[in-house]
Coordinates of C-alpha atoms and ligand atoms in Angstrom, one line a residue:
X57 CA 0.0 0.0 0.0
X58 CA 2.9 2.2 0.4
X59 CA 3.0 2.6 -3.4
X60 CA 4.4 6.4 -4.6
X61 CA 1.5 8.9 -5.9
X62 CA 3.3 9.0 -9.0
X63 CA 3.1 5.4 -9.9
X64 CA -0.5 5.0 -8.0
X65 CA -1.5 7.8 -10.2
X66 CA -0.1 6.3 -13.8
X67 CA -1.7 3.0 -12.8
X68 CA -5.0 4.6 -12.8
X69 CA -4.4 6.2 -16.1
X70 CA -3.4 2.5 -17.4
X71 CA -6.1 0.7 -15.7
X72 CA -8.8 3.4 -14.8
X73 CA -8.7 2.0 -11.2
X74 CA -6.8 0.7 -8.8
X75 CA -5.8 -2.8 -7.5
X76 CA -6.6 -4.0 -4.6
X77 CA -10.0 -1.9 -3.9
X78 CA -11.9 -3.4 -1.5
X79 CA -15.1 -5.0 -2.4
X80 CA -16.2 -6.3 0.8
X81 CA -17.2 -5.1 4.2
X82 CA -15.3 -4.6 6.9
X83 CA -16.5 -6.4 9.9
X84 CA -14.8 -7.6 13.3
X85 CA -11.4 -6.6 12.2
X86 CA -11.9 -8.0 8.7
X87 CA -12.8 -7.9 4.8
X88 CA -16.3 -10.2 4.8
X89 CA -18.4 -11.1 2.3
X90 CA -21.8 -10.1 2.8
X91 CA -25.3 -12.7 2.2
X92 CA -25.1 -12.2 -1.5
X93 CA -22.6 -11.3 -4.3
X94 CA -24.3 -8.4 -4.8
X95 CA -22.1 -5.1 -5.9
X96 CA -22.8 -1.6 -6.8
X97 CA -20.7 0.8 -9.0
X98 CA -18.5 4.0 -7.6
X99 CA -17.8 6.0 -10.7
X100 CA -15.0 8.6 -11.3
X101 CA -16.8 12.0 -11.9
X102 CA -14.0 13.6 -13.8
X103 CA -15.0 10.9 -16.3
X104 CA -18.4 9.6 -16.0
X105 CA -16.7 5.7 -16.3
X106 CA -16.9 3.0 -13.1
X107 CA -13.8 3.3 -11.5
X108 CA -14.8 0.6 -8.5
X109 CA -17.2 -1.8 -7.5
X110 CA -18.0 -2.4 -3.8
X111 CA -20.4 -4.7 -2.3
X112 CA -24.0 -3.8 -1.6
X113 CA -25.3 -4.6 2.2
X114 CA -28.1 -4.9 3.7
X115 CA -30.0 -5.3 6.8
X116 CA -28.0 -8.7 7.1
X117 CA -24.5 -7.3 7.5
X118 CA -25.5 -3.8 9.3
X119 CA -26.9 -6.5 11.7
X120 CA -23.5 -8.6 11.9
X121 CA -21.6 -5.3 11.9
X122 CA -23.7 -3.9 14.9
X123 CA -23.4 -7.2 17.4
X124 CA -19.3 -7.4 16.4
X125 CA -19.8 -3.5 17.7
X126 CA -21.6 -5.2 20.3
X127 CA -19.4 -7.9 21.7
X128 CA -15.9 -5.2 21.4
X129 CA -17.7 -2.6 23.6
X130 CA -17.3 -3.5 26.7
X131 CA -13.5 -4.1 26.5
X132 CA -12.9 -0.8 24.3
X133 CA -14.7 1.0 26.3
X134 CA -12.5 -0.1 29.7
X135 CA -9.2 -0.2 28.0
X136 CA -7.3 2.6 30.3
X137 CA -7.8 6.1 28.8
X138 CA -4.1 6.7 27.9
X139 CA -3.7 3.3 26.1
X140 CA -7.0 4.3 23.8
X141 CA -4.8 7.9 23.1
X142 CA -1.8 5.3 22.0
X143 CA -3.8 3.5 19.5
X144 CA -5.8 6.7 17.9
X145 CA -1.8 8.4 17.6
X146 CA -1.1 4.9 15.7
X147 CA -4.1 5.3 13.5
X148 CA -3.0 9.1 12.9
X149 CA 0.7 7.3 11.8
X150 CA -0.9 5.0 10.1
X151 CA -2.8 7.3 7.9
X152 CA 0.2 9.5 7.3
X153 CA 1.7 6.4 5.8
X154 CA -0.7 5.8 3.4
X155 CA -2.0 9.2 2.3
X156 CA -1.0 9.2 -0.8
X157 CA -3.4 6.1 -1.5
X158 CA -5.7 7.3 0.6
X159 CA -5.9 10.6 -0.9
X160 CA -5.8 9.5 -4.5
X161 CA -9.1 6.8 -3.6
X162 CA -10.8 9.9 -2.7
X163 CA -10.2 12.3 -5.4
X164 CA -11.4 9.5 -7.7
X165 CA -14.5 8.4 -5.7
X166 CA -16.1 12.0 -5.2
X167 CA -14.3 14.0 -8.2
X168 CA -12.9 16.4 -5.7
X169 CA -9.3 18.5 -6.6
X170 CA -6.5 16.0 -5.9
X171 CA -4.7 19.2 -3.6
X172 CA -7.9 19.4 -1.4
X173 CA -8.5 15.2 -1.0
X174 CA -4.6 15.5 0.1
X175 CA -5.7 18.3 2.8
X176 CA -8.8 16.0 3.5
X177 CA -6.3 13.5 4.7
X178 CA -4.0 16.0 6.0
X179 CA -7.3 16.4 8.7
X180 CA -8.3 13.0 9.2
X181 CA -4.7 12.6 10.5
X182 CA -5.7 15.8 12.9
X183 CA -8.7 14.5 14.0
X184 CA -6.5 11.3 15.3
X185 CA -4.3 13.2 16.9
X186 CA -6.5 16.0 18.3
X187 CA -8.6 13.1 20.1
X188 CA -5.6 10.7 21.1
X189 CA -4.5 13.8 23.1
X190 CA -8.4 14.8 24.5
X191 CA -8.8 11.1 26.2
X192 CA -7.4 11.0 29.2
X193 CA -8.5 14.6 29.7
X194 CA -12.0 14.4 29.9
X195 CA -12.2 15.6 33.5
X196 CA -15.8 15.6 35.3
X197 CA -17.6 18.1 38.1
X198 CA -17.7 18.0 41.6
X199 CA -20.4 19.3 43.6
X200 CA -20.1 21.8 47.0
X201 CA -22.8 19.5 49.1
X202 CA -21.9 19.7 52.0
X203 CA -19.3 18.0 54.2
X204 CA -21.2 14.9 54.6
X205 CA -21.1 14.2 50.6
X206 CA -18.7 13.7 47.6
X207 CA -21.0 14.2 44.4
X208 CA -19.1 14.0 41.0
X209 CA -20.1 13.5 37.2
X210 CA -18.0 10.8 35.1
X211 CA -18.9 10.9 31.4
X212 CA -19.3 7.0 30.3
X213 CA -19.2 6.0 26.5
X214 CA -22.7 5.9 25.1
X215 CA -22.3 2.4 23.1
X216 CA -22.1 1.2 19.7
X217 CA -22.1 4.6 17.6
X218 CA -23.4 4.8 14.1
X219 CA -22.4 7.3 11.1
X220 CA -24.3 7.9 8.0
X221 CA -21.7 9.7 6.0
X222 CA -22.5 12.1 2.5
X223 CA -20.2 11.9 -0.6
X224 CA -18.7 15.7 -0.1
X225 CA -16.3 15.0 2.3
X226 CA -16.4 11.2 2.8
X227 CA -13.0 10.7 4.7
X228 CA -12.9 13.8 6.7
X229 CA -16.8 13.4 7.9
X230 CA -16.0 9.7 8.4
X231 CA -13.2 10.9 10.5
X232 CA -14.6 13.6 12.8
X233 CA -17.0 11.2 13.7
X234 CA -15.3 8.1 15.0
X235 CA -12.3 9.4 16.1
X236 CA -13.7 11.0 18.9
X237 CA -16.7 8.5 19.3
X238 CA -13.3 5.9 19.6
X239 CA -11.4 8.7 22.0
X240 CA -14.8 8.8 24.2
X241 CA -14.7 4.6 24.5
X242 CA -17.7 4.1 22.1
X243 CA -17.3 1.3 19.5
X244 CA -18.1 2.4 15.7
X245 CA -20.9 0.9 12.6
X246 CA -20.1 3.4 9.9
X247 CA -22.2 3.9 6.7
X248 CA -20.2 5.3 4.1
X249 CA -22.6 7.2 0.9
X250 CA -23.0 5.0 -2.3
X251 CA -21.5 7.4 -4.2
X252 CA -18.1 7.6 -2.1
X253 CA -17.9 4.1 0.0
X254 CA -13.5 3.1 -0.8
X255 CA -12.0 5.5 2.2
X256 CA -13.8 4.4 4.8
X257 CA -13.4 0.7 3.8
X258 CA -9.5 1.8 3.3
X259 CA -9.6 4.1 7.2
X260 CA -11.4 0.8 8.8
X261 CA -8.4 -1.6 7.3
X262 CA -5.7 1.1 8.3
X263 CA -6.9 1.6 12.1
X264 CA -6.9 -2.5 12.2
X265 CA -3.3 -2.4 11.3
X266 CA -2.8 0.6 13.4
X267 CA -4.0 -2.1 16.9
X268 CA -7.8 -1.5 16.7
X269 CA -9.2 -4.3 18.3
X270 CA -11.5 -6.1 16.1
X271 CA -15.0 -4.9 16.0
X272 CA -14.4 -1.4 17.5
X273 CA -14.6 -0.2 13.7
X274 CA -17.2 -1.7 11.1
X275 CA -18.0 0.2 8.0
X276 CA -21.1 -1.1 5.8
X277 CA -21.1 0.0 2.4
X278 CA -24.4 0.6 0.7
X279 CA -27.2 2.4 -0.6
X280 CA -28.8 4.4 1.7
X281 CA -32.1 2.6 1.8
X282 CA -30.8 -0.6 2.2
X283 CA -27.7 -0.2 4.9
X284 CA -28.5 3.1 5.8
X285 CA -32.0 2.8 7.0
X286 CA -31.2 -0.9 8.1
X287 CA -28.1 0.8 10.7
X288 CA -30.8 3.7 11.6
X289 CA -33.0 1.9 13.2
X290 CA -30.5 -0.7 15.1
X291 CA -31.7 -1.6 18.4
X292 CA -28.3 -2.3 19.2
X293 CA -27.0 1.3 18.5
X294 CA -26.8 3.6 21.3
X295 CA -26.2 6.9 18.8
X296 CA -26.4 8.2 15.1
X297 CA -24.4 10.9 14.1
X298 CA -26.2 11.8 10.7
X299 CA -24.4 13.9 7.9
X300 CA -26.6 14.6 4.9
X301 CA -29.6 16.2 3.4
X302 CA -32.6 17.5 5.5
X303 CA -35.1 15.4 3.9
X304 CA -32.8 12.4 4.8
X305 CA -32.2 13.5 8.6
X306 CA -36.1 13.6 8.7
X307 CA -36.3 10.0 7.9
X308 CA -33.5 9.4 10.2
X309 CA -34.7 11.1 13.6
X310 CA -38.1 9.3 12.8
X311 CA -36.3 6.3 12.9
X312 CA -34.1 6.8 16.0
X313 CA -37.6 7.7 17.5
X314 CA -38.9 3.7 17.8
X315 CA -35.5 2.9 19.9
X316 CA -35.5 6.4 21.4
X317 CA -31.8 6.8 20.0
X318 CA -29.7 9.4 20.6
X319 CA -29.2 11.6 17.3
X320 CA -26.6 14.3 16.1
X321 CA -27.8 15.6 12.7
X322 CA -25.5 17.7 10.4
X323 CA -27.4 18.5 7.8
X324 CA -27.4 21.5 4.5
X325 CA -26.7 25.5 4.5
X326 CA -27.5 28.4 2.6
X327 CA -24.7 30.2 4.5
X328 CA -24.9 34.1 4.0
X329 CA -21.4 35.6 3.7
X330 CA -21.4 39.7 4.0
X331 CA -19.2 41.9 2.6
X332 CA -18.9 45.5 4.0
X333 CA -17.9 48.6 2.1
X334 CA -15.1 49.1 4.6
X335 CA -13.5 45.4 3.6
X336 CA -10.2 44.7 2.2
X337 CA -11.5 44.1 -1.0
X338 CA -8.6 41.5 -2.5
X339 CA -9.2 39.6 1.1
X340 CA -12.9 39.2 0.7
X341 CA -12.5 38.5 -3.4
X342 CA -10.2 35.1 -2.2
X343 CA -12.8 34.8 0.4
X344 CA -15.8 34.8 -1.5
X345 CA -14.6 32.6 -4.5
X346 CA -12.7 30.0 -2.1
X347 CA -16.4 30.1 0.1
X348 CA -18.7 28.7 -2.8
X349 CA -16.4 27.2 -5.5
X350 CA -14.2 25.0 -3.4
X351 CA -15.2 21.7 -3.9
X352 CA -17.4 22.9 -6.5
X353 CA -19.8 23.9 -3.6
X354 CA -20.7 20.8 -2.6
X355 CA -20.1 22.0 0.9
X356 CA -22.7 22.2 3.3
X357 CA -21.0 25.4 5.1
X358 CA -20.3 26.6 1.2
X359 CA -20.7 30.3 1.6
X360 CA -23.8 30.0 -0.9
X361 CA -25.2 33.6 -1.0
X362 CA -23.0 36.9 -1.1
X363 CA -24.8 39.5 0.5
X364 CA -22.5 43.0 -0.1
X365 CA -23.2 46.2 1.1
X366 CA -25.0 48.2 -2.0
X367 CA -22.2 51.1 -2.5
X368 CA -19.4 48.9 -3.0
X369 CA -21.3 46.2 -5.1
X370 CA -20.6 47.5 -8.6
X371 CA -16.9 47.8 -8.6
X372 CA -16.7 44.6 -6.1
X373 CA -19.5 42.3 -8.7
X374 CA -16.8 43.7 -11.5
X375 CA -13.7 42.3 -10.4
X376 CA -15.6 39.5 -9.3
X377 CA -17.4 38.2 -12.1
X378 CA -13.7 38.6 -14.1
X379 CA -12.1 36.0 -11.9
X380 CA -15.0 33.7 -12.4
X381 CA -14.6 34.3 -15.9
X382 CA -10.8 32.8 -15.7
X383 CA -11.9 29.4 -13.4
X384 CA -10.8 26.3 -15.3
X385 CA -12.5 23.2 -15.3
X386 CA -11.3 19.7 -15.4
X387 CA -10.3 16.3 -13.8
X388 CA -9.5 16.2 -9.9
X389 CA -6.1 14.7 -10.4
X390 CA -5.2 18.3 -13.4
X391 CA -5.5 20.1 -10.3
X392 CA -8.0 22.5 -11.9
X393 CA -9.7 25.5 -10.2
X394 CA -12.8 23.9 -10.0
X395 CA -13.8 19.9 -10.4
X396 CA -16.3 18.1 -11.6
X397 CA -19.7 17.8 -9.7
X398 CA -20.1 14.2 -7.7
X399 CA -23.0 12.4 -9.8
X400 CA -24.8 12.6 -13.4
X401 CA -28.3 13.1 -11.1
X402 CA -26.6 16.0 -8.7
X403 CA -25.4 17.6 -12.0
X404 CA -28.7 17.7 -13.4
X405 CA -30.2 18.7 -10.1
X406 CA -27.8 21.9 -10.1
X407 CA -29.0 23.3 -13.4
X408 CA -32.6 22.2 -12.4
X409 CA -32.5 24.6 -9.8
X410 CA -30.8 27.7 -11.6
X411 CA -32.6 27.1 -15.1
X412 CA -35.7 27.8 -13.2
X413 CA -34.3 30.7 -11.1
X414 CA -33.6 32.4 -14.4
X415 CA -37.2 31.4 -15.2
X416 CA -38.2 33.4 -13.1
X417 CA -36.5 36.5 -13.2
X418 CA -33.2 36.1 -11.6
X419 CA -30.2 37.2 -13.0
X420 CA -27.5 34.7 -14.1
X421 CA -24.6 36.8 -14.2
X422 CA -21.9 33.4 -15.3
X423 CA -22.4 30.8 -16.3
X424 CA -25.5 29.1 -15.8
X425 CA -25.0 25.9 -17.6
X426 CA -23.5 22.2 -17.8
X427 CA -19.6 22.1 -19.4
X428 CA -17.9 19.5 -21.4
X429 CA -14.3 20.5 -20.9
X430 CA -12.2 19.3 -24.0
X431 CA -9.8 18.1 -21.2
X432 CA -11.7 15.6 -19.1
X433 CA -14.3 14.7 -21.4
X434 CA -17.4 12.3 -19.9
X435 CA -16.9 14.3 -16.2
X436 CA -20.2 15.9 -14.9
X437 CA -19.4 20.4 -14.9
X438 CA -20.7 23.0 -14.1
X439 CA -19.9 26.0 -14.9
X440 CA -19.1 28.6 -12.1
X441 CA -22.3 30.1 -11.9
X442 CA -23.4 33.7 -10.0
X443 CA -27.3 34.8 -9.6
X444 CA -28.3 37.8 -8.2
X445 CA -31.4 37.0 -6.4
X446 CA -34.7 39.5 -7.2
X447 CA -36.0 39.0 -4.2
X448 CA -35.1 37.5 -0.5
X449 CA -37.9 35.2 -0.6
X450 CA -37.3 34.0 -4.2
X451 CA -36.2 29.8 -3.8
X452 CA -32.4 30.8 -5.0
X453 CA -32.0 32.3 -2.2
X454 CA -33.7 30.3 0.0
X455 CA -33.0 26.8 -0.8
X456 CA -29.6 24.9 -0.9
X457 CA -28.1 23.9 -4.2
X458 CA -24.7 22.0 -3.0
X459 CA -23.3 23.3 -5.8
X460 CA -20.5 26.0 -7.5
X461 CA -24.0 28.3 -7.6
X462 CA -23.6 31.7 -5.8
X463 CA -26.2 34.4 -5.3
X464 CA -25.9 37.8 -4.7
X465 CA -28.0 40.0 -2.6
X466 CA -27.7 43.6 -1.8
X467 CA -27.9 45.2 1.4
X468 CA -27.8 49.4 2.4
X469 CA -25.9 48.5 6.2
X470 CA -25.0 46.1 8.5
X471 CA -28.3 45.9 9.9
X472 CA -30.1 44.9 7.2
X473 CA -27.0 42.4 6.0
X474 CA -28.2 40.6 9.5
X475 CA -31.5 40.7 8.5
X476 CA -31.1 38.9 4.9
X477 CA -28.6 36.8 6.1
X478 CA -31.2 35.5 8.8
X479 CA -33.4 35.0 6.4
X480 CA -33.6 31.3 5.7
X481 CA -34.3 28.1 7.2
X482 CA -30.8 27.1 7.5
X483 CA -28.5 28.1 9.9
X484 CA -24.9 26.5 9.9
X485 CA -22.3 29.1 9.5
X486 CA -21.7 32.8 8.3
X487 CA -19.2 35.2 7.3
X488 CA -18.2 39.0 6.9
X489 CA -15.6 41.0 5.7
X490 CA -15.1 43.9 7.0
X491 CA -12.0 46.2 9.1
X492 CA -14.6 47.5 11.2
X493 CA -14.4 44.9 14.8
X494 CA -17.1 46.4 16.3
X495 CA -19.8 45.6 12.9
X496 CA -17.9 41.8 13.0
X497 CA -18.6 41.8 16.5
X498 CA -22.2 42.7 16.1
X499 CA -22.9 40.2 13.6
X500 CA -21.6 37.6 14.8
X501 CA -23.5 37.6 18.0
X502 CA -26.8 38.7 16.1
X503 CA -26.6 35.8 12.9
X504 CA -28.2 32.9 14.0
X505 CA -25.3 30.3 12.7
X506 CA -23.1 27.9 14.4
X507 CA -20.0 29.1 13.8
X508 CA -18.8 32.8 12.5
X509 CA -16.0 33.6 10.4
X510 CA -14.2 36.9 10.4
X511 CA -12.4 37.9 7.9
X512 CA -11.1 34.4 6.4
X513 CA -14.3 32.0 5.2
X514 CA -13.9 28.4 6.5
X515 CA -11.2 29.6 9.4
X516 CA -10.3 26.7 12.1
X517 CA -10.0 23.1 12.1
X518 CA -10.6 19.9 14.3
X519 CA -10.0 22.5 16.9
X520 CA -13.5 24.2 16.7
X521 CA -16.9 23.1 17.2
X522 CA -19.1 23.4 14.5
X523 CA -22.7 22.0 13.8
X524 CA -25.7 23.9 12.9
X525 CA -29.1 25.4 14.3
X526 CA -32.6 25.0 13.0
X527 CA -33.2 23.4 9.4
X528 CA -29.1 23.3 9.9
X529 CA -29.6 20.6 12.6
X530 CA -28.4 20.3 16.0
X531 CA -25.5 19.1 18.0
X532 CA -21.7 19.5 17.8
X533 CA -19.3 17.9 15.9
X534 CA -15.4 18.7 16.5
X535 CA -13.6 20.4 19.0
X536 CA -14.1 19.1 22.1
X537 CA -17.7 19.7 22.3
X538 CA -17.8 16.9 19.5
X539 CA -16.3 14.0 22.2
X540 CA -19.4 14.9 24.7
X541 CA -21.6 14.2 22.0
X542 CA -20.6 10.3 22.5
X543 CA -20.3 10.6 26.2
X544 CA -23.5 9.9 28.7
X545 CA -22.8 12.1 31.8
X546 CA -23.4 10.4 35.3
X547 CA -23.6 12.4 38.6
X548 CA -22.9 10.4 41.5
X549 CA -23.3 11.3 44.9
X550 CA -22.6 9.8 48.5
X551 CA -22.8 10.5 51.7
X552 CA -19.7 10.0 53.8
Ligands
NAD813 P1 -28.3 12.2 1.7 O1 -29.1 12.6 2.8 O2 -29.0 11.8 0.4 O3 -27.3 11.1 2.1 C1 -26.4 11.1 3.2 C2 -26.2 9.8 3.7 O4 -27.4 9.2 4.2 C3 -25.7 8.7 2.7 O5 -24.7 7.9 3.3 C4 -26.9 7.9 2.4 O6 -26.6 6.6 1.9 C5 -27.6 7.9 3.7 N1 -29.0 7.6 3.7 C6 -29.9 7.9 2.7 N2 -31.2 7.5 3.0 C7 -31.1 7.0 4.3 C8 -32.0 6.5 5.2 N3 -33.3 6.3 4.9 N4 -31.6 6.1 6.4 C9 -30.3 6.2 6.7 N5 -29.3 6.7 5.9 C10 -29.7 7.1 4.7 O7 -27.4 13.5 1.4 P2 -26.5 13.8 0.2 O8 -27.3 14.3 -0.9 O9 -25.6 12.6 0.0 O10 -25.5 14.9 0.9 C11 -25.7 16.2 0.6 C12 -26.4 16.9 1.8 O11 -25.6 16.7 3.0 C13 -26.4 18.4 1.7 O12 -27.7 18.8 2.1 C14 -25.4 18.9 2.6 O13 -25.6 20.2 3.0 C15 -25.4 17.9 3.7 N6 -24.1 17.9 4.4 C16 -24.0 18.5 5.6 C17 -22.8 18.6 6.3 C18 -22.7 19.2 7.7 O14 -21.7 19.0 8.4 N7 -23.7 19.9 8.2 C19 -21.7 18.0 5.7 C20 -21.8 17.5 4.5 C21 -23.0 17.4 3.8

C-alpha cells in the first residue's frame, strides 16, 4: 500500500482503477463477504466511467456489523484512557503512511481536486491526533454538598455509535466522527454514501493495522435505503451521528424515534457571507470565491449567498465576475480551479435549480450551464455560476443547491445584511468581511449560525466546534464539544 503517488496515479491512467480496492465489508477486524454477491458501481466523476465496484449490504450485515460493535464494547470501552490515546496516535501514523493512497481513492471516488482530497487526509490525520490527546482529559464536576457528601459527574461512552456519512467529504466526515466516538470509548458501525464508499473501507483496514481491536470499527457499504436505513433503526445502537440532506435526517430522527436513539444531525446551509464597504476588498474576493467554489460547492458550510453592502457592489461584482470568468475546469487529479460535480443526477439537479431561477426572473450573471471540458471529457461540470437574487424570498436564495452556484444579494448596512442573512431556514455558519471589529462583533453575536467567520471564510480546524441550528440541525461535531456528544454524563453522589 505504500506505493508512490506517481506510480498510483499512472496506474489509474493505465487501468482506470486501482488494485486492490476493497469489495467487501469490513466487519470484526476484517474484509467479509456479505449474504449475496451483490455489488454496486462507484464511478469517477471527472469521467463519468466505473472506477470501483464495492459490495451492496443490507439489513443482514449492518446487523453482523452492529453485534461485532456489540461484543468489542465493553473491552474498548475499559481499555485505560491513555492506552486508547496510543492507538488513535497509531491510526493518525498509520494514515500519514498511506496518504498518498488514501488521498488519491478519494479524489477518484467524489471528483474532488487532488490538492484538497490531500488536505482531507491532512485532517483526518488531525482528528487522530486532536482526540488521542483529548482522552485522558475528559475531567468531570464536583459538587459543593456539604461535608457529609462527595457528588461527582464521570462521562461514560454511550455504546455502539453509528455514522451515516454524504459523498462531499467522505473521509474527513467519516473521520470527525469516529475518532472521537473511539477517543470517548464508544465502539463504531459506519455507513459510508453510495457514491463515495473506498475510504472508509481503506480508514477501517488502516486503524486495524494501526492495533484497533476487532469490531471497534465496522464500516457497511451501501445504498442508503438498504444499509443506511437498516443501521438507523438498530436496536443495538446507542447513537447516530447523521451527515446529509434534510429530507434524509427527517427519515432518520423518525427512525431513532422507535428505539429512542440518541441523534446528532448535520445536515445542508445556505450560509450568507457579507461583505462590507469598509472590507479589504482582495481579502474578501479570495474569500468569496474560495467560500462557494471550493469543492465545486458541494459543501454544506459553502458560503452560498453573497450578500455586499449596495455602495461597493458595482466595482466589487466587477472584479468578481472577471475572476470567475478565468476558473478552469477539469479532472481532480489536473488540479484545476474547480472539479467536476459528484453524480450525473446531482449535475442535473444543479441546473434544475438555476434554469428555473432564471425562469423566473433572476439574474445569471456566469455561467448558468452544464460544461464538457475538452480536457476531461465524460466528467459531470458546471460552470461557475453567480445569480443575483430578485428578491429575499425568491427559492435561489432560499434553498440549498450544494453546488459552485452563488447568489448575490444587496444590502444598504449592516443591519439589514443581519436581517437577509437571517433570512432562511438554514443556519450553519456565516461570514463577513469587513475592518470595522465592532460591525464583526455585532454580527456575529446577532446571525443565528453555528460558527462565525471573520475575515477568512472556513477559518479553524478539528479545533472548533461546529454543527448547525434550525433546518441546519443540532448538535456538535469537533472540538471538544464533539467527544461529549458520545459521552453519557453520570452524577454520582454519596454520603460520607
Ligand atoms: P443524503 O441525505 O442523500 O445522504 C447522506 C447519507 O445518508 C448517505 O450515506 C446515504 O446513503 C444515507 N441515507 C440515505 N437514506 C437513508 C435512510 N433512509 N436512512 C439512513 N441513511 C440514509 O445526502 P447527500 O445528498 O448525499 O448529501 C448532501 C447533503 O448533506 C447536503 O444537504 C449537505 O448540506 C449535507 N451535508 C451536511 C454537512 C454538515 O456537516 N452539516 C456536511 C456534508 C453534507
Amino acid at each position: 500500500m505504500n506505493t508512490s503517488l506517481d506510480a498510483l496515479i499512472a496506474e489509474f491512467r493505465n487501468t482506470g482503477t486501482l488494485s486492490g480496492l476493497p469489495c467487501a465489508q469490513f466487519i470484526d477486524g476484517a474484509y467479509q463477504a456479505g449474504a449475496t454477491s451483490a455489488a454496486l458501481e462507484s464511478f469517477d466523476p471527472g469521467s463519468g466511467r466505473v472506477f470501483a465496484q464495492f459490495a451492496a449490504g443490507g439489513e443482514v450485515e449492518v446487523d453482523a456489523a452492529v453485534h461485532a460493535a456489540k461484543r468489542a464494547l465493553p473491552a474498548w470501552s475499559e481499555t485505560a484512557p491513555a492506552a486508547r490515546s496510543r492507538v488513535l496516535w497509531a491510526i493518525a501514523q498509520q494514515v500519514r503512511q498511506h496518504a498518498d493512497r488514501l488521498a488519491l481513492i478519494e479524489c477518484l471516488d467524489s471528483g474532488k481536486r487532488l490538492g484538497e482530497a490531500q488536505g482531507d487526509v491532512r485532517g483526518v490525520i488531525r482528528a487522530f491526533e486532536y482526540y488521542a490527546g483529548a482522552v485522558d482529559k475528559m475531567q468531570g464536576d464536583s459538587f459543593p454538598l456539604g461535608k457529609d457528601y462527595i457528588g461527582f459527574t464521570v462521562e461514560e461512552p454511550i455504546g455502539v455509535a453509528a455514522q451515516i456519512i454524504p459523498w462531499n467529504y467522505p473521509v474527513g466526515t467519516a473521520a470527525r466522527g469516529i475518532a472521537p466516538a473511539l477517543a470517548a470509548g464508544c465502539t463504531v458501525v459506519a455507513k459510508p454514501a453510495e457514491q463515495t464508499p473506498l475510504s472508509a473501507l481503506l480508514l477501517a483496514e488502516l486503524a486495524s493495522a494501526a492495533g484497533l481491536p476487532a469490531g471497534v470499527l465496522n464500516v457497511v457499504t451501501g445504498t442508503g435505503a438498504a444499509a443506511g436505513a437498516a443501521l438507523v433503526a438498530h436496536p443495538g445502537i446507542g447513537h447516530i451521528t447523521f451527515t446529509g440532506s434534510v429530507a434524509t435526517g427527517q427519515r432518520v430522527m423518525r427512525a431513532a424515534a422507535d428505539n429512542v436513539t440518541r441523534v446528532l444531525l448535520e445536515l445542508g446551509g445556505k450560509s450568507p457571507l457579507v461583505v462590507l464597504a469598509d472590507c479589504d476588498v482582495e481579502q474578501a474576493l479570495d474569500g468569496v470565491l474560495g467560500a462557494i467554489y471550493e469543492n465545486a460547492g458541494q459543501i454544506c458550510s459553502a458560503g452560498s449567498r453573497l450578500i455586499i453592502e449596495r455602495k461597493l457592489h458595482g466595482s466589487f461584482m466587477a472584479r468578481l465576475l472577471e475572476r470567475v470568468g478565468k476558473l478552469g475546469l477539469g479532472h481532480g487529479l489536473d488540479q484545476p480551479d474547480v472539479g467536476p460535480v459528484n453524480s450525473l443526477l446531482h449535475l442535473n439537479r444543479i441546473h434544475e435549480h438555476v434554469a428555473t431561477a432564471a425562469a423566473r426572473g433572476n439574474a445569471v450573471l456566469a455561467g448558468g450551464s452544464i460544461a464538457q471540458p475538452a480536457n476531461a471529457p465524460g466528467g459531470w461540470f458546471y460552470r461557475p455560476t453567480v445569480i443575483e437574487a430578485r428578491s429575499a424570498q425568491d427559492p435561489v436564495v432560499q434553498e440549498e443547491i450544494f453546488g459552485p452556484v452563488l447568489v448575490v444579494q444587496q444590502a444598504d448596512d449592516l443591519e439589514q445584511a443581519i436581517a437577509l442573512a437571517n433570512g432562511t431556514d438554514y443556519a450553519l455558519v456565516a461570514g463577513i468581511y469587513t475592518r470595522d471589529i465592532a460591525q464583526a462583533y455585532r454580527f456575529a453575536r446577532r446571525v443565528d449560525a453555528g460558527q462565525v467567520y471573520i475575515n477568512e471564510y472556513f477559518a479553524g480546524g478539528i479545533e472548533v466546534p461546529f454543527g448547525g441550528n434550525r433546518k441546519s440541525g443540532f448538535g456538535r461535531e469537533k472540538g471538544l464539544e464533539g467527544i461529549k456528544s458520545y459521552c453519557k454524563l453520570k452524577s454520582v453522589v454519596a454520603r460520607v
